[in-house]
mmCIF file of C-alpha atoms and ligand atoms in Angstrom:
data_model
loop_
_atom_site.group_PDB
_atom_site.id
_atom_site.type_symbol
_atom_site.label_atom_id
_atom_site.label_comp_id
_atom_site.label_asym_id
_atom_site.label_seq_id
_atom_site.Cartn_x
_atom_site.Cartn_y
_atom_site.Cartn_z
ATOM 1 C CA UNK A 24 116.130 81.170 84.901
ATOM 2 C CA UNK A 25 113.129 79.359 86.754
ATOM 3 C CA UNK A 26 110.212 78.041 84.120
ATOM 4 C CA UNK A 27 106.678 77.381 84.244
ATOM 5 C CA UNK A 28 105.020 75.003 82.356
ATOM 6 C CA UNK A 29 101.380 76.059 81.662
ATOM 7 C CA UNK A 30 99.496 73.151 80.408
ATOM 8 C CA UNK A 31 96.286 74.297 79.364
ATOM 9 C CA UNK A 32 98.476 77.372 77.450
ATOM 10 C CA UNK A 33 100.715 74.625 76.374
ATOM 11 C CA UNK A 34 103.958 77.627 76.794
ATOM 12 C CA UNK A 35 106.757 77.188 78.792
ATOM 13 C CA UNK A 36 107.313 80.784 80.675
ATOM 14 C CA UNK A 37 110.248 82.091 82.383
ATOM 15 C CA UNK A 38 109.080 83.333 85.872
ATOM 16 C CA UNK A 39 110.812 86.574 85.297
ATOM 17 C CA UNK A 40 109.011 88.523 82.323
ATOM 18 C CA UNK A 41 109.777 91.501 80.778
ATOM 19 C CA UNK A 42 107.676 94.562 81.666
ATOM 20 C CA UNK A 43 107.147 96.524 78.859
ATOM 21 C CA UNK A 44 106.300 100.054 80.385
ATOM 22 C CA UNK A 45 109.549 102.307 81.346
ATOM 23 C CA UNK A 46 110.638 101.071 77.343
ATOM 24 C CA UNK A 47 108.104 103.500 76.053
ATOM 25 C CA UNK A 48 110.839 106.448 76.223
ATOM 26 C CA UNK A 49 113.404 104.442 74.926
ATOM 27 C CA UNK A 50 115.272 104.681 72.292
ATOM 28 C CA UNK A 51 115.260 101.479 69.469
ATOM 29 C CA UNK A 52 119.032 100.810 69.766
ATOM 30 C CA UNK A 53 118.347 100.239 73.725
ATOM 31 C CA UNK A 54 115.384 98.611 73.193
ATOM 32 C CA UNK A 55 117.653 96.261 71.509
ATOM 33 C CA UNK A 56 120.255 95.925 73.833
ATOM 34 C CA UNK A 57 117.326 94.923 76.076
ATOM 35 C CA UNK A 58 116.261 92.130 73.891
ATOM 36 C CA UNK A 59 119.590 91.066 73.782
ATOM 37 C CA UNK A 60 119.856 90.672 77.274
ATOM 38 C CA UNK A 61 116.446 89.229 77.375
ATOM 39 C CA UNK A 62 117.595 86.486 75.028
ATOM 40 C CA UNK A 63 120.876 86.160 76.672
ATOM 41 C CA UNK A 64 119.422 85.639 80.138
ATOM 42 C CA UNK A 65 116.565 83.290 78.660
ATOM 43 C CA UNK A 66 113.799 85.398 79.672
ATOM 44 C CA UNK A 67 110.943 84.814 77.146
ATOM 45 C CA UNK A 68 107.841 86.535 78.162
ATOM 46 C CA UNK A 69 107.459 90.137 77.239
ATOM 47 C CA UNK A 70 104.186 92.401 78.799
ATOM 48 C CA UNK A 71 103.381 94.979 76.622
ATOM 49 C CA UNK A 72 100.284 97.146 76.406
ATOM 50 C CA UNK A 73 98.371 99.542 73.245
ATOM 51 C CA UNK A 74 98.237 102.003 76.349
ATOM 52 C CA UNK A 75 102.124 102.265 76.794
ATOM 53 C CA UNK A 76 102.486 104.778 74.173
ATOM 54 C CA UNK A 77 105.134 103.641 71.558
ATOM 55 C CA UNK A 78 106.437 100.648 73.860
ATOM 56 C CA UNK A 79 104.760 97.309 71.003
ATOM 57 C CA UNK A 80 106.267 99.977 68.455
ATOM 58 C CA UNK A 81 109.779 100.295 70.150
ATOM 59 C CA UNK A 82 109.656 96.306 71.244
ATOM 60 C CA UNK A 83 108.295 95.639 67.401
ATOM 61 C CA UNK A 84 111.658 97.049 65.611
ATOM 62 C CA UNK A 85 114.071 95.303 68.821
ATOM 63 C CA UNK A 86 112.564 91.837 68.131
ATOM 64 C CA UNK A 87 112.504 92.112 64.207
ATOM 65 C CA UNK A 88 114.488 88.742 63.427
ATOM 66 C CA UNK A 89 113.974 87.113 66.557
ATOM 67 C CA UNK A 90 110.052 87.273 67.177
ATOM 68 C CA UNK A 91 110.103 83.120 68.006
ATOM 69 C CA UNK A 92 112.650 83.741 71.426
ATOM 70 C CA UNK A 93 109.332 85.388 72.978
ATOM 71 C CA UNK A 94 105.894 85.052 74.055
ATOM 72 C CA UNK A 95 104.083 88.467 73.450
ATOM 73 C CA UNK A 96 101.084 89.332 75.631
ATOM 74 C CA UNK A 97 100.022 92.856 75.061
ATOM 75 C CA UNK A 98 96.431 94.125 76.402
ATOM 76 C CA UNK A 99 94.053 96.872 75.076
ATOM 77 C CA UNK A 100 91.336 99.010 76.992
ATOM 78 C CA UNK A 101 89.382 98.743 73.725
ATOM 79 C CA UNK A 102 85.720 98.230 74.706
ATOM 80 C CA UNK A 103 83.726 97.285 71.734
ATOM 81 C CA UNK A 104 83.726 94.799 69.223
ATOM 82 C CA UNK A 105 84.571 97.171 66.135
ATOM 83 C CA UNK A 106 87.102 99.100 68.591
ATOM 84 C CA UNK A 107 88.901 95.608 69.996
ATOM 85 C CA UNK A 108 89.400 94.568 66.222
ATOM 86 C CA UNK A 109 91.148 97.737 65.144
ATOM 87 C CA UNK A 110 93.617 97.640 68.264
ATOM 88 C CA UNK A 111 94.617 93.729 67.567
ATOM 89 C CA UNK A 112 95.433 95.104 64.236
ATOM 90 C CA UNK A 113 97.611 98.173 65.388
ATOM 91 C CA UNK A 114 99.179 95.624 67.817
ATOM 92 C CA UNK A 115 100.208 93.010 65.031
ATOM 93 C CA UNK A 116 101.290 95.795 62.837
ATOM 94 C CA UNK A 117 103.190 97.790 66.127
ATOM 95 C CA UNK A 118 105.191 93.974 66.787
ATOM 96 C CA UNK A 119 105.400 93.056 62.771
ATOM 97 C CA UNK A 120 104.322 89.650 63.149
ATOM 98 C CA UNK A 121 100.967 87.704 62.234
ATOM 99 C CA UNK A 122 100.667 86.002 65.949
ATOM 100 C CA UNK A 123 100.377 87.859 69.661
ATOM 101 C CA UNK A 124 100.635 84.723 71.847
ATOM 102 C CA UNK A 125 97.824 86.901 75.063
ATOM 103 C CA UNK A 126 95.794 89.719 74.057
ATOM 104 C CA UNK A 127 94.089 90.736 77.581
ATOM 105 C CA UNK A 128 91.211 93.008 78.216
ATOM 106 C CA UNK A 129 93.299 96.079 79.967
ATOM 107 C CA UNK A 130 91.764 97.091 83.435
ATOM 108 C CA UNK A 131 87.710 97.000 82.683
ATOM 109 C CA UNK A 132 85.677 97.967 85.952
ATOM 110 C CA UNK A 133 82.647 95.879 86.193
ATOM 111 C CA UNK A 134 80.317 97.762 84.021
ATOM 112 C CA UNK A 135 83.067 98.296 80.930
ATOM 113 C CA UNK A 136 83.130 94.172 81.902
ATOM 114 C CA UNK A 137 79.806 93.641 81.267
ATOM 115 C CA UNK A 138 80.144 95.480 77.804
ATOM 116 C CA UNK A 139 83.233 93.648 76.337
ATOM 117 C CA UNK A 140 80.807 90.213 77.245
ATOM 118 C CA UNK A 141 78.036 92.113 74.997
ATOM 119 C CA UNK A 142 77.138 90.645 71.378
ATOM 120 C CA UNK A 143 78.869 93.919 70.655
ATOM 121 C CA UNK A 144 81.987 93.576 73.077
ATOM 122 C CA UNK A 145 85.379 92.879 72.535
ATOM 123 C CA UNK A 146 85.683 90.233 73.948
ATOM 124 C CA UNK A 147 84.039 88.698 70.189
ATOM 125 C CA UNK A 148 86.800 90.316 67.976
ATOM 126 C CA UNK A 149 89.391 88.594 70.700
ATOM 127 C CA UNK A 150 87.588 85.341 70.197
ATOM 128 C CA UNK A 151 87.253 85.741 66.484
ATOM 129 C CA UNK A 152 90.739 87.237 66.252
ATOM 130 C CA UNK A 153 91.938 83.595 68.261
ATOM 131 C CA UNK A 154 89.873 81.578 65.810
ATOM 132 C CA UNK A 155 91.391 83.384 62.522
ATOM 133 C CA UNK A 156 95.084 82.565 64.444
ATOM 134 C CA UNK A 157 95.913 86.266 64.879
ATOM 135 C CA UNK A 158 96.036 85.973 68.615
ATOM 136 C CA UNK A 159 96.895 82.317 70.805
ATOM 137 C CA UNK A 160 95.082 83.090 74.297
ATOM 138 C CA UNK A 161 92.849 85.463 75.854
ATOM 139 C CA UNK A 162 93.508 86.971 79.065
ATOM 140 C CA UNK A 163 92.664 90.179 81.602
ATOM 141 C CA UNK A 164 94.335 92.574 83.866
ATOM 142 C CA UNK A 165 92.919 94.267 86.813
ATOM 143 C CA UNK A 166 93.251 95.919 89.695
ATOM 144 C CA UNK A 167 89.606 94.561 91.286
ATOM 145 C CA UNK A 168 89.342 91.352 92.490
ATOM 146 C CA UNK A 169 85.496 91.368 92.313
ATOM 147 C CA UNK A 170 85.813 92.192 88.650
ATOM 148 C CA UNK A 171 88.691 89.466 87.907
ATOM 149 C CA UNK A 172 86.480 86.831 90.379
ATOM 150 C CA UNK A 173 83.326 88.023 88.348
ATOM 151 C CA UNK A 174 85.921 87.595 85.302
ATOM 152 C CA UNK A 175 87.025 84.039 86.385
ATOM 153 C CA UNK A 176 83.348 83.218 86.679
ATOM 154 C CA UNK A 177 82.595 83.345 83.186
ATOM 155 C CA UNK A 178 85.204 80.109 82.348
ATOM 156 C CA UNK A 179 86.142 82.812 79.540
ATOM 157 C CA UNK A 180 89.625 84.127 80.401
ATOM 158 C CA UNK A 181 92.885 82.218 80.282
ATOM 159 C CA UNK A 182 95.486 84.465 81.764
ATOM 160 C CA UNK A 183 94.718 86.528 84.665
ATOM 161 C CA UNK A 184 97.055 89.835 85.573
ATOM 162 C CA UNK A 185 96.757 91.158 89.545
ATOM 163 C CA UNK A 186 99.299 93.451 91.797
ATOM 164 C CA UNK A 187 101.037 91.447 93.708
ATOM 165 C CA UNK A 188 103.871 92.437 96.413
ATOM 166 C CA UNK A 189 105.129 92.385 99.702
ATOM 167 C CA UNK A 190 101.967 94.963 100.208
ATOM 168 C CA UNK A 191 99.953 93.879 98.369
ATOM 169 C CA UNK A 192 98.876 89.669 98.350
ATOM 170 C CA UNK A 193 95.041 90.578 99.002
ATOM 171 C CA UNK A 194 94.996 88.172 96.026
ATOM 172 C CA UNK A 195 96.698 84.981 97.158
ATOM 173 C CA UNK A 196 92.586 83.552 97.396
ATOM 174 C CA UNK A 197 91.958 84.756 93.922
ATOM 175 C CA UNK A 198 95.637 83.326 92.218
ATOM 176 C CA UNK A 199 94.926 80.166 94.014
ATOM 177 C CA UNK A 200 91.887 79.842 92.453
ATOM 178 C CA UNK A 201 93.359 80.867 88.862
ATOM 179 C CA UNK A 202 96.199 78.128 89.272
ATOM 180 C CA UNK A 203 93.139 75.472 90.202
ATOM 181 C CA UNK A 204 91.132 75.992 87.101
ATOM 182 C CA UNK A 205 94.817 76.238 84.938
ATOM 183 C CA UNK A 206 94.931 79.640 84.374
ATOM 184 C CA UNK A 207 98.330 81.450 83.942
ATOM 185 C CA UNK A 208 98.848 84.018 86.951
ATOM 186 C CA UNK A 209 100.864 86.784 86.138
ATOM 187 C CA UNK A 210 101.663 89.517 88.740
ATOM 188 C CA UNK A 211 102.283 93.060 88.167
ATOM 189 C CA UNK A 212 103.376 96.217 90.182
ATOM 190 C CA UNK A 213 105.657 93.975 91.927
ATOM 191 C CA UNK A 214 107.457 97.131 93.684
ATOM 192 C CA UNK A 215 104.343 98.527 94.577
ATOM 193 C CA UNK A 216 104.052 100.981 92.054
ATOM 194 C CA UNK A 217 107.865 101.946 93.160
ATOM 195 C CA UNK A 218 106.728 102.456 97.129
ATOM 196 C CA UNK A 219 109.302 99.434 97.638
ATOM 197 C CA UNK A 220 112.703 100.709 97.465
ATOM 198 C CA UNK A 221 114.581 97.393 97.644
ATOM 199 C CA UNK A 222 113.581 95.949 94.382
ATOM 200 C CA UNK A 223 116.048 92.497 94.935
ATOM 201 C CA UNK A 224 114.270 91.728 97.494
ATOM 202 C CA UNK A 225 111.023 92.502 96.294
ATOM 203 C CA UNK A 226 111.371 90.095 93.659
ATOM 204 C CA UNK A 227 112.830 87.309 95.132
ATOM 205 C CA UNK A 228 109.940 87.656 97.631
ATOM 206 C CA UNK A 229 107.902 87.058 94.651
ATOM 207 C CA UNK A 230 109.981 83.966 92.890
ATOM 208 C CA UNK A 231 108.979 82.297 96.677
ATOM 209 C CA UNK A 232 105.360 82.549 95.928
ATOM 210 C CA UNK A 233 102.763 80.256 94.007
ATOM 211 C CA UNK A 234 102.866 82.960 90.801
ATOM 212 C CA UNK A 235 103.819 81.888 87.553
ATOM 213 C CA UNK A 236 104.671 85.219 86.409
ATOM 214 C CA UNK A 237 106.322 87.773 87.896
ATOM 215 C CA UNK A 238 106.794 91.066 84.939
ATOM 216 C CA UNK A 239 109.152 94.154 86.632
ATOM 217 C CA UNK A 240 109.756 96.828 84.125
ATOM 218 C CA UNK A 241 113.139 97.153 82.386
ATOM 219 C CA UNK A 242 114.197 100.145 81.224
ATOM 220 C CA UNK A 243 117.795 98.826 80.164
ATOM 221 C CA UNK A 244 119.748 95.750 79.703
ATOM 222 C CA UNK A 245 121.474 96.396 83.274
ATOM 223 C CA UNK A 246 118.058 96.030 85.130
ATOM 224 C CA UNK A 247 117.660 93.356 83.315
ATOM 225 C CA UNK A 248 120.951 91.843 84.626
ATOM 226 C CA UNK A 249 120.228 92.706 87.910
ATOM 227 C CA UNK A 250 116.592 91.030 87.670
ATOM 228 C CA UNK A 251 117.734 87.875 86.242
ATOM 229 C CA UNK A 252 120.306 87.489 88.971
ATOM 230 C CA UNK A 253 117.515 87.592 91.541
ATOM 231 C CA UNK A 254 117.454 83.611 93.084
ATOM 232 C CA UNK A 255 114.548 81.263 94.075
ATOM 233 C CA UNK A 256 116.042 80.764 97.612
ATOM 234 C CA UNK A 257 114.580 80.867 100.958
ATOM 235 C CA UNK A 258 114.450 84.328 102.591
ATOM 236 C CA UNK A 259 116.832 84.680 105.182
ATOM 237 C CA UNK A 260 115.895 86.062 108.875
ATOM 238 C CA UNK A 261 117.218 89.617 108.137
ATOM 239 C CA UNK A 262 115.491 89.670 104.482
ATOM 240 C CA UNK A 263 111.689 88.015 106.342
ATOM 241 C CA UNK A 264 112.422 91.044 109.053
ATOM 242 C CA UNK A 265 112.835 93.766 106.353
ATOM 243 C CA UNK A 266 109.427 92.624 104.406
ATOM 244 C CA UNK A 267 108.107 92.714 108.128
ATOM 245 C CA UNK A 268 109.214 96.370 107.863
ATOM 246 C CA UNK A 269 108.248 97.301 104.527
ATOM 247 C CA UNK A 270 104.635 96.065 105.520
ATOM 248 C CA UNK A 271 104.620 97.878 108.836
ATOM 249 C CA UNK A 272 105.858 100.958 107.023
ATOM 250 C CA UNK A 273 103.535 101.440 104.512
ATOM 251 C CA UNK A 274 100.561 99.803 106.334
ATOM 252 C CA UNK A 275 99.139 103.270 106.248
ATOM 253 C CA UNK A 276 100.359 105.358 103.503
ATOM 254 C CA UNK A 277 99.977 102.916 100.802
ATOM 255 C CA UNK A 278 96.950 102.642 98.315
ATOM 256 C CA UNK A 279 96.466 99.336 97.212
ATOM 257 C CA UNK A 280 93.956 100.062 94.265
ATOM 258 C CA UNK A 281 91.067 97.890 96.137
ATOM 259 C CA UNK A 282 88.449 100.712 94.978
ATOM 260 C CA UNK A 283 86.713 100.158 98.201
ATOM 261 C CA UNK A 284 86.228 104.281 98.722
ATOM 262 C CA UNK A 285 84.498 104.180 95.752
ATOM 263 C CA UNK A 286 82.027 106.234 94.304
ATOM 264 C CA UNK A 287 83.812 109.425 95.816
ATOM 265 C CA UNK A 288 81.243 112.207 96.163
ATOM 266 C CA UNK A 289 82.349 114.233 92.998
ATOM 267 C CA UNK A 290 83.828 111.074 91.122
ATOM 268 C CA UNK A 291 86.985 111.141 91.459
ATOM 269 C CA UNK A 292 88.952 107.877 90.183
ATOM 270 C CA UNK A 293 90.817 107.955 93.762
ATOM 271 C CA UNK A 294 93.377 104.817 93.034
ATOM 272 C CA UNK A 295 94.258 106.207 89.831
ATOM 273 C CA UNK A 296 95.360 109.157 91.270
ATOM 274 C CA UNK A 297 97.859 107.413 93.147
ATOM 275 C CA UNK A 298 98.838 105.118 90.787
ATOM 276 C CA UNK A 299 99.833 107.898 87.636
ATOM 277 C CA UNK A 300 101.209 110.716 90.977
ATOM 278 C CA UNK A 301 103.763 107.042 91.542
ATOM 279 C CA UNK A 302 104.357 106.966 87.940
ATOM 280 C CA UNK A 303 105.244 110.778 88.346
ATOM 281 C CA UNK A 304 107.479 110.859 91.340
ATOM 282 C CA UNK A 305 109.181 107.064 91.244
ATOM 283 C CA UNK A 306 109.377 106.440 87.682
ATOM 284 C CA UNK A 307 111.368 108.275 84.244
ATOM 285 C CA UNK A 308 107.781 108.465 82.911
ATOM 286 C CA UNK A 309 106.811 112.602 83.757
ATOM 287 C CA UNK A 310 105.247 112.717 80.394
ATOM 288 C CA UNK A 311 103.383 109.701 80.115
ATOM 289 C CA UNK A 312 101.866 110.465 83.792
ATOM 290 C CA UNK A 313 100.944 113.681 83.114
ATOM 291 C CA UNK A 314 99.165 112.776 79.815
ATOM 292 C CA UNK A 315 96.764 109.714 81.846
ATOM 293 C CA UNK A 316 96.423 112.145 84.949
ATOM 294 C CA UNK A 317 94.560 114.948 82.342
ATOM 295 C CA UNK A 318 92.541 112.083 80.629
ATOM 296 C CA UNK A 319 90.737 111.576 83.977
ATOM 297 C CA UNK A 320 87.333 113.078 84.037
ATOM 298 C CA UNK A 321 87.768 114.604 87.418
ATOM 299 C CA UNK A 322 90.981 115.057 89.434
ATOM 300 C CA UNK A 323 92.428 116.100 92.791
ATOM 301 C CA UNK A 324 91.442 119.800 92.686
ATOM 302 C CA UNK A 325 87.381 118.674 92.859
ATOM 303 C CA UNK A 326 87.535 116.984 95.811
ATOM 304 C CA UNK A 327 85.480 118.645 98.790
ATOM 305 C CA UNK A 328 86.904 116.902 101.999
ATOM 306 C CA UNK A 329 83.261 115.262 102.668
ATOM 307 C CA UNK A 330 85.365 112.465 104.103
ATOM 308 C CA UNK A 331 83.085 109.678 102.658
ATOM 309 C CA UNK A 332 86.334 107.610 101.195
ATOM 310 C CA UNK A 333 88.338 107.560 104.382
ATOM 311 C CA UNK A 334 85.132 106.089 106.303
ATOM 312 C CA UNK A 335 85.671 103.357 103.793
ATOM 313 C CA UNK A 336 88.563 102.617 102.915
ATOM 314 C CA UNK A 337 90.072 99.561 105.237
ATOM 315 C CA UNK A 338 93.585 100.824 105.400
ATOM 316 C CA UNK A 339 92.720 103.924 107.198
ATOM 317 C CA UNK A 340 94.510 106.122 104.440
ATOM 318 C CA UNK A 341 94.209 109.963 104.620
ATOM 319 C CA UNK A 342 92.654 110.235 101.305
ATOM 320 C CA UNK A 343 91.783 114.225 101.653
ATOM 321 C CA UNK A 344 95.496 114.696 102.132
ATOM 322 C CA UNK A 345 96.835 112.642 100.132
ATOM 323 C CA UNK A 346 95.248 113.936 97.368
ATOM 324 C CA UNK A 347 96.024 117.471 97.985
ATOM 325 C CA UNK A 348 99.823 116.060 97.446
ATOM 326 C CA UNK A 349 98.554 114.607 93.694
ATOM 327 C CA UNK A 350 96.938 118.026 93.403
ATOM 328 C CA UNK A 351 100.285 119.851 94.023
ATOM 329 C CA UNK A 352 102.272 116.849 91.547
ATOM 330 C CA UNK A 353 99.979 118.097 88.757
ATOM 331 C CA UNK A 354 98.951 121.546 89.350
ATOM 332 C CA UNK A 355 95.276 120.637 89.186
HETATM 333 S S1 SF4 B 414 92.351 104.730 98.938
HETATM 334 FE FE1 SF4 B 414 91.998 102.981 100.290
HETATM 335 S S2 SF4 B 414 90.031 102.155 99.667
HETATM 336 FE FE2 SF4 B 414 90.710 103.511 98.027
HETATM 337 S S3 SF4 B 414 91.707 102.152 96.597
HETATM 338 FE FE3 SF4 B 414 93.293 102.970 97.949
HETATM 339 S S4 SF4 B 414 93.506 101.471 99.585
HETATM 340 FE FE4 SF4 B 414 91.580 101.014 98.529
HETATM 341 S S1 SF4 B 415 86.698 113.454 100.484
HETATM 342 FE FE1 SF4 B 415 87.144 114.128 98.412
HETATM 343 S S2 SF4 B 415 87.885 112.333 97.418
HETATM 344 FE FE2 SF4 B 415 86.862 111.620 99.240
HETATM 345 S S3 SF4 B 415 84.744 111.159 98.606
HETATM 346 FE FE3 SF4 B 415 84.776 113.278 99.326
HETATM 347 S S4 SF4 B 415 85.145 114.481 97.507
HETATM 348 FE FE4 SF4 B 415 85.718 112.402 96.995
#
């Protein structure tokens, strides 16, 4: 296993971590079986999040014992102050320990940005939480660069989470700019959201670029084998002409969670219909999708073909059908 050395963080990371998502339906004897592997195979970062369900429940009881082989980072979309201090607590209590090594603000669009900053934010119970010990590092995920770049800005943040994949490296600029000032880069969806079939080389794709991070979700110990075996080695011709492909292939079917069609007419969280219809159709997670789909405000079944979002969005994707597609996945 390939390490990173952050120095500002002062942790030593392996580049493969441990996405904590698909272990959310798992049961605690396989959660263990992952941690074993984990251990075994020396990877020490796991990504967890309060949003997962009962994944920092399920990784809580596989870790009991051996809590000091791994660096925790879990994230919360908690907004206030009062809010933010009641989910570090869950979290502690969900991973039974007295230290999360990165809390991260989960996904906050510019405005739900602007509050955590507040006097009444939570970004203050993250900072007070750091100061009492509870938590080591404080970090956020997103799917906006504007935000994260508005984010960065601030000097605040020490870990920053993007997408990052063979489709997706809109944020090379952005992760460059992380690595300058020292902060760790950690990339998620790095299938795409599961739009990349061919996962090995997906990932070793990944272990060739400047990312310290790279978190796939496990959902057993023999993903986790077949992660682990994935080499830092230069791409051969066939493997650069298949990611040639793979871009080609979904240069127009394939959201990339920009939010550059935003506002949609009736406001419609476009991206995130995408993103919980992939959770749906690629991933073991039916439930789970079907749960964040209803907690939008509007969805699929509102939209009224004006056509506003395709004139904007710079991939050219067929929004108006697309979405008829989600609206068929979830009956609404
Ligand atoms: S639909 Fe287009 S503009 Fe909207 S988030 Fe996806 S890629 Fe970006
Ligand atoms: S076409 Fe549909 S999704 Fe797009 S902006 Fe109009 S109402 Fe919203």
């Amino acid at each position: 296993m390939e390490f990173i050395y952050n120095k500002k963080l002062n942790l030593k990371i392996s580049r493969i971590g441990f996405g904590g998502i698909p272990i959310q339906n798992s049961s605690v004897e396989n959660a263990k079986d992952v941690i074993d592997e984990l251990i075994r195979s020396n990877v020490n970062y796991i990504d967890s999040a309060r949003g997962y369900k009962e994944s920092e429940k399920i990784i809580g009881e596989a870790i009991k014992g051996r809590r000091s082989s791994f660096i925790l980072a879990t994230k919360s979309m908690a907004r206030t102050y009062e809010a933010m201090k009641k989910d570090i607590e869950v979290s502690l209590g969900n991973f039974q320990t007295d230290y999360i090594d990165i809390y991260q603000l989960h996904n906050p669009n510019m405005e739900a940005l602007e509050l955590c900053l507040s006097d009444e934010g939570a970004y203050r119970a993250l900072k007070e939480a750091k100061n009492e010990g509870k938590i080591g590092h404080i970090g956020i995920t997103n799917h906006s660069l504007e935000v994260l770049n508005k984010a960065i800005d601030t000097g605040l943040f020490e870990t920053v989470m993007y997408p990052f994949n063979i489709v997706e490296d809109q944020g090379k600029e952005m992760f460059d700019r992380c690595k300058s000032l020292g902060i760790l880069t950690i990339a998620m969806k790095p299938v795409a959201g599961g739009a990349i079939d061919n996962k090995r080389l997906a990932i070793k794709y990944l272990l060739n670029e400047d990312i310290d991070v790279i978190i796939p979700g496990m959902k057993d110990k023999n993903e986790v084998i077949e992660n682990v075996n994935i080499k830092k080695e230069a791409l051969y011709d066939s493997e650069l002409a298949e990611v040639k492909r793979i871009k080609e292939d979904l240069s127009g079917d394939f959201c990339r969670r920009c939010g550059y069609c935003a506002p949609c007419s009736v406001g419609i969280d476009i991206p995130n219909c995408f993103v919980f219809e992939g959770y749906f159709k690629k991933y073991d997670l039916k439930d789970w999708a079907i749960e964040r789909y209803a907690s939008l405000k509007h969805h699929a079944s509102e939209c009224i073909e004006c056509g506003m979002c395709e004139s904007r969005c710079p991939y050219n994707l067929k929004i108006i059908e697309k979405l008829k597609e989600v609206r068929k996945t979830f009956g609404k």
